[in-house]
Amino acid sequence: MTGTTAGHGRPTSSTGADSARSERIAQACALGDPLADTVAAELRDRGRIARRSLAGLLAAGDTAGTLTHAQADLWHDVQSAGVEDLLGRGALVHHRADPEFVRIVHGASSVAHVGAASDSPWSTSRLVRDGRLRPVAHRRVADTVHWAVSALEPGSLLAGGPGHRATLRLRLRAAVLRHAQLHGLAAHADPVLPGTPITQVDLLRCWLGATARARALLTESRAVAAPVPAELRRIWQHLGHLLGVHAELLDAPAHLLELAAPGGVDVRRDSSPALTSAVAVAVVDALTGEQPLVRSPRERILRTVRTVHRRAQKPPEAFAG
């Protein structure tokens, strides 16, 4: 079979096994997240009790509350057994650059895919008002940046840690929006993504941006072709599982970027200048908020974030490393 590399226009050839794998991955991309979707449905059906127990779980890791079976399953969905040592050291130790610079790049990369391309559900007119992101979008960027940065820290992804809880919050937010969109719940629908259910593609873009894309940009910034350590790959996979990314997608991020099949993922997004600028400011706001994630001068951070977003538009060959 001969196809075209997604986003590049170069011919590729594949065996029957490769073609079957590509088809399975394309089908997986269209899926939601069954476990998180069950919890989202419970939040609507069981009301205040379900929301209260879940809020305690995600805010403080309180497992003593009256959790539903689905909530408990979500909390324990990815056990840290076998990776405790890796998670205890954290992902930050695997980067050669200054830790603060790494945090900025990971935070910025996690939302660098937000764009206004013709196939994107994001719309500049819906997102930007008076040169800034609308509140709902600004909060979403802030949550995503805090997730991407906290996921780097030593011990943060261990069960109950801030990175673990932030990842589940991000996963459930996607499920709640998907539930509202699929069931036509106008009162709860997302004004930023009207009528567009969040799928594995969106989860994968977020995960790739905050892991492999950030690593590629950091490697490029040091002008050194550094391979990804095996330990870091295992931490990334653990993070992806926590986020609800389908296992087969996590096993083949480089292959995904080469898919020609419908549903293939290309993380590059063509952003309008107004949207790119507004997202960059929102990232800086998240990094320098009441509990700052970094302490560099604001203007220096903004320059770095803008550079990250500009470089993130380049072809993604570096993911394969």
mmCIF file of N, CA, C and O in Angstrom, residues 120-159:
data_model
loop_
_atom_site.group_PDB
_atom_site.id
_atom_site.type_symbol
_atom_site.label_atom_id
_atom_site.label_comp_id
_atom_site.label_asym_id
_atom_site.label_seq_id
_atom_site.Cartn_x
_atom_site.Cartn_y
_atom_site.Cartn_z
ATOM 1 N N SER A 120 -9.853 23.000 12.583
ATOM 2 C CA SER A 120 -9.859 23.083 14.036
ATOM 3 C C SER A 120 -11.179 23.621 14.553
ATOM 4 O O SER A 120 -11.740 24.552 13.986
ATOM 5 N N PRO A 121 -11.700 23.047 15.669
ATOM 6 C CA PRO A 121 -12.928 23.583 16.245
ATOM 7 C C PRO A 121 -12.708 24.894 16.978
ATOM 8 O O PRO A 121 -13.659 25.587 17.310
ATOM 9 N N TRP A 122 -11.438 25.230 17.243
ATOM 10 C CA TRP A 122 -11.158 26.486 17.933
ATOM 11 C C TRP A 122 -11.359 27.654 16.966
ATOM 12 O O TRP A 122 -10.961 27.599 15.812
ATOM 13 N N SER A 123 -11.964 28.706 17.433
ATOM 14 C CA SER A 123 -12.238 29.867 16.593
ATOM 15 C C SER A 123 -11.744 31.121 17.301
ATOM 16 O O SER A 123 -12.054 31.357 18.460
ATOM 17 N N THR A 124 -10.962 31.911 16.599
ATOM 18 C CA THR A 124 -10.416 33.128 17.198
ATOM 19 C C THR A 124 -11.529 34.036 17.710
ATOM 20 O O THR A 124 -11.440 34.603 18.802
ATOM 21 N N SER A 125 -12.617 34.147 16.952
ATOM 22 C CA SER A 125 -13.700 35.032 17.369
ATOM 23 C C SER A 125 -14.341 34.556 18.664
ATOM 24 O O SER A 125 -14.844 35.363 19.447
ATOM 25 N N ARG A 126 -14.333 33.252 18.910
ATOM 26 C CA ARG A 126 -14.913 32.724 20.136
ATOM 27 C C ARG A 126 -13.933 32.792 21.297
ATOM 28 O O ARG A 126 -14.333 32.823 22.464
ATOM 29 N N LEU A 127 -12.648 32.744 20.996
ATOM 30 C CA LEU A 127 -11.632 32.653 22.045
ATOM 31 C C LEU A 127 -11.098 33.990 22.504
ATOM 32 O O LEU A 127 -10.813 34.182 23.680
ATOM 33 N N VAL A 128 -10.922 34.927 21.569
ATOM 34 C CA VAL A 128 -10.219 36.171 21.878
ATOM 35 C C VAL A 128 -11.192 37.329 21.993
ATOM 36 O O VAL A 128 -12.067 37.518 21.143
ATOM 37 N N ARG A 129 -11.033 38.098 23.064
ATOM 38 C CA ARG A 129 -11.840 39.297 23.262
ATOM 39 C C ARG A 129 -10.936 40.386 23.826
ATOM 40 O O ARG A 129 -10.280 40.177 24.847
ATOM 41 N N ASP A 130 -10.888 41.523 23.156
ATOM 42 C CA ASP A 130 -10.042 42.638 23.582
ATOM 43 C C ASP A 130 -8.587 42.206 23.749
ATOM 44 O O ASP A 130 -7.898 42.619 24.688
ATOM 45 N N GLY A 131 -8.118 41.353 22.846
ATOM 46 C CA GLY A 131 -6.720 40.948 22.857
ATOM 47 C C GLY A 131 -6.373 39.886 23.881
ATOM 48 O O GLY A 131 -5.209 39.499 23.989
ATOM 49 N N ARG A 132 -7.350 39.405 24.631
ATOM 50 C CA ARG A 132 -7.094 38.379 25.634
ATOM 51 C C ARG A 132 -8.052 37.213 25.422
ATOM 52 O O ARG A 132 -9.110 37.357 24.798
ATOM 53 N N LEU A 133 -7.675 36.063 25.971
ATOM 54 C CA LEU A 133 -8.566 34.917 25.883
ATOM 55 C C LEU A 133 -9.803 35.149 26.747
ATOM 56 O O LEU A 133 -9.729 35.760 27.811
ATOM 57 N N ARG A 134 -10.921 34.647 26.288
ATOM 58 C CA ARG A 134 -12.125 34.687 27.105
ATOM 59 C C ARG A 134 -11.900 33.867 28.372
ATOM 60 O O ARG A 134 -11.072 32.961 28.390
ATOM 61 N N PRO A 135 -12.613 34.191 29.454
ATOM 62 C CA PRO A 135 -12.345 33.535 30.744
ATOM 63 C C PRO A 135 -12.338 32.014 30.698
ATOM 64 O O PRO A 135 -11.468 31.371 31.294
ATOM 65 N N VAL A 136 -13.300 31.404 29.973
ATOM 66 C CA VAL A 136 -13.357 29.949 29.952
ATOM 67 C C VAL A 136 -12.116 29.362 29.297
ATOM 68 O O VAL A 136 -11.569 28.340 29.742
ATOM 69 N N ALA A 137 -11.637 30.000 28.234
ATOM 70 C CA ALA A 137 -10.436 29.514 27.562
ATOM 71 C C ALA A 137 -9.180 29.806 28.382
ATOM 72 O O ALA A 137 -8.251 29.001 28.422
ATOM 73 N N HIS A 138 -9.157 30.958 29.040
ATOM 74 C CA HIS A 138 -8.019 31.319 29.879
ATOM 75 C C HIS A 138 -7.854 30.307 31.006
ATOM 76 O O HIS A 138 -6.742 29.856 31.314
ATOM 77 N N ARG A 139 -8.967 29.911 31.639
ATOM 78 C CA ARG A 139 -8.902 28.910 32.714
ATOM 79 C C ARG A 139 -8.422 27.567 32.183
ATOM 80 O O ARG A 139 -7.677 26.854 32.854
ATOM 81 N N ARG A 140 -8.865 27.232 30.988
ATOM 82 C CA ARG A 140 -8.453 25.954 30.414
ATOM 83 C C ARG A 140 -6.949 25.937 30.148
ATOM 84 O O ARG A 140 -6.269 24.944 30.422
ATOM 85 N N VAL A 141 -6.430 27.015 29.608
ATOM 86 C CA VAL A 141 -4.978 27.102 29.386
ATOM 87 C C VAL A 141 -4.242 26.993 30.717
ATOM 88 O O VAL A 141 -3.249 26.265 30.838
ATOM 89 N N ALA A 142 -4.722 27.709 31.727
ATOM 90 C CA ALA A 142 -4.064 27.683 33.037
ATOM 91 C C ALA A 142 -4.035 26.276 33.609
ATOM 92 O O ALA A 142 -2.995 25.814 34.115
ATOM 93 N N ASP A 143 -5.162 25.563 33.534
ATOM 94 C CA ASP A 143 -5.217 24.191 34.052
ATOM 95 C C ASP A 143 -4.237 23.284 33.320
ATOM 96 O O ASP A 143 -3.561 22.451 33.928
ATOM 97 N N THR A 144 -4.173 23.438 32.004
ATOM 98 C CA THR A 144 -3.296 22.589 31.205
ATOM 99 C C THR A 144 -1.829 22.877 31.502
ATOM 100 O O THR A 144 -1.017 21.959 31.615
ATOM 101 N N VAL A 145 -1.482 24.151 31.638
ATOM 102 C CA VAL A 145 -0.098 24.519 31.962
ATOM 103 C C VAL A 145 0.291 23.979 33.333
ATOM 104 O O VAL A 145 1.387 23.401 33.499
ATOM 105 N N HIS A 146 -0.570 24.143 34.321
ATOM 106 C CA HIS A 146 -0.267 23.629 35.657
ATOM 107 C C HIS A 146 -0.100 22.109 35.635
ATOM 108 O O HIS A 146 0.768 21.559 36.321
ATOM 109 N N TRP A 147 -0.915 21.432 34.844
ATOM 110 C CA TRP A 147 -0.782 19.979 34.704
ATOM 111 C C TRP A 147 0.577 19.610 34.099
ATOM 112 O O TRP A 147 1.292 18.755 34.635
ATOM 113 N N ALA A 148 0.929 20.266 32.998
ATOM 114 C CA ALA A 148 2.170 19.916 32.301
ATOM 115 C C ALA A 148 3.395 20.155 33.168
ATOM 116 O O ALA A 148 4.347 19.371 33.147
ATOM 117 N N VAL A 149 3.383 21.226 33.945
ATOM 118 C CA VAL A 149 4.541 21.552 34.793
ATOM 119 C C VAL A 149 4.585 20.635 36.014
ATOM 120 O O VAL A 149 5.641 20.106 36.377
ATOM 121 N N SER A 150 3.441 20.416 36.647
ATOM 122 C CA SER A 150 3.442 19.572 37.848
ATOM 123 C C SER A 150 3.823 18.140 37.518
ATOM 124 O O SER A 150 4.404 17.436 38.356
ATOM 125 N N ALA A 151 3.521 17.689 36.297
ATOM 126 C CA ALA A 151 3.853 16.320 35.905
ATOM 127 C C ALA A 151 5.352 16.068 35.863
ATOM 128 O O ALA A 151 5.805 14.912 35.897
ATOM 129 N N LEU A 152 6.152 17.119 35.792
ATOM 130 C CA LEU A 152 7.613 16.987 35.740
ATOM 131 C C LEU A 152 8.234 16.723 37.108
ATOM 132 O O LEU A 152 9.320 16.154 37.205
ATOM 133 N N GLU A 153 7.568 17.158 38.161
ATOM 134 C CA GLU A 153 8.211 17.268 39.467
ATOM 135 C C GLU A 153 8.387 15.915 40.146
ATOM 136 O O GLU A 153 7.582 15.000 39.970
ATOM 137 N N PRO A 154 9.428 15.778 40.972
ATOM 138 C CA PRO A 154 9.662 14.517 41.693
ATOM 139 C C PRO A 154 8.461 14.128 42.549
ATOM 140 O O PRO A 154 7.955 14.933 43.331
ATOM 141 N N GLY A 155 7.994 12.894 42.382
ATOM 142 C CA GLY A 155 6.909 12.365 43.192
ATOM 143 C C GLY A 155 5.529 12.876 42.855
ATOM 144 O O GLY A 155 4.535 12.387 43.406
ATOM 145 N N SER A 156 5.419 13.822 41.942
ATOM 146 C CA SER A 156 4.132 14.473 41.686
ATOM 147 C C SER A 156 3.113 13.538 41.041
ATOM 148 O O SER A 156 1.912 13.693 41.248
ATOM 149 N N LEU A 157 3.579 12.551 40.271
ATOM 150 C CA LEU A 157 2.665 11.646 39.591
ATOM 151 C C LEU A 157 2.330 10.405 40.403
ATOM 152 O O LEU A 157 1.536 9.567 39.964
ATOM 153 N N LEU A 158 2.937 10.263 41.579
ATOM 154 C CA LEU A 158 2.549 9.161 42.458
ATOM 155 C C LEU A 158 1.106 9.360 42.901
ATOM 156 O O LEU A 158 0.615 10.503 42.971
ATOM 157 N N ALA A 159 0.402 8.277 43.198
ATOM 158 C CA ALA A 159 -1.013 8.354 43.560
ATOM 159 C C ALA A 159 -1.238 9.375 44.665
ATOM 160 O O ALA A 159 -0.612 9.321 45.718
#
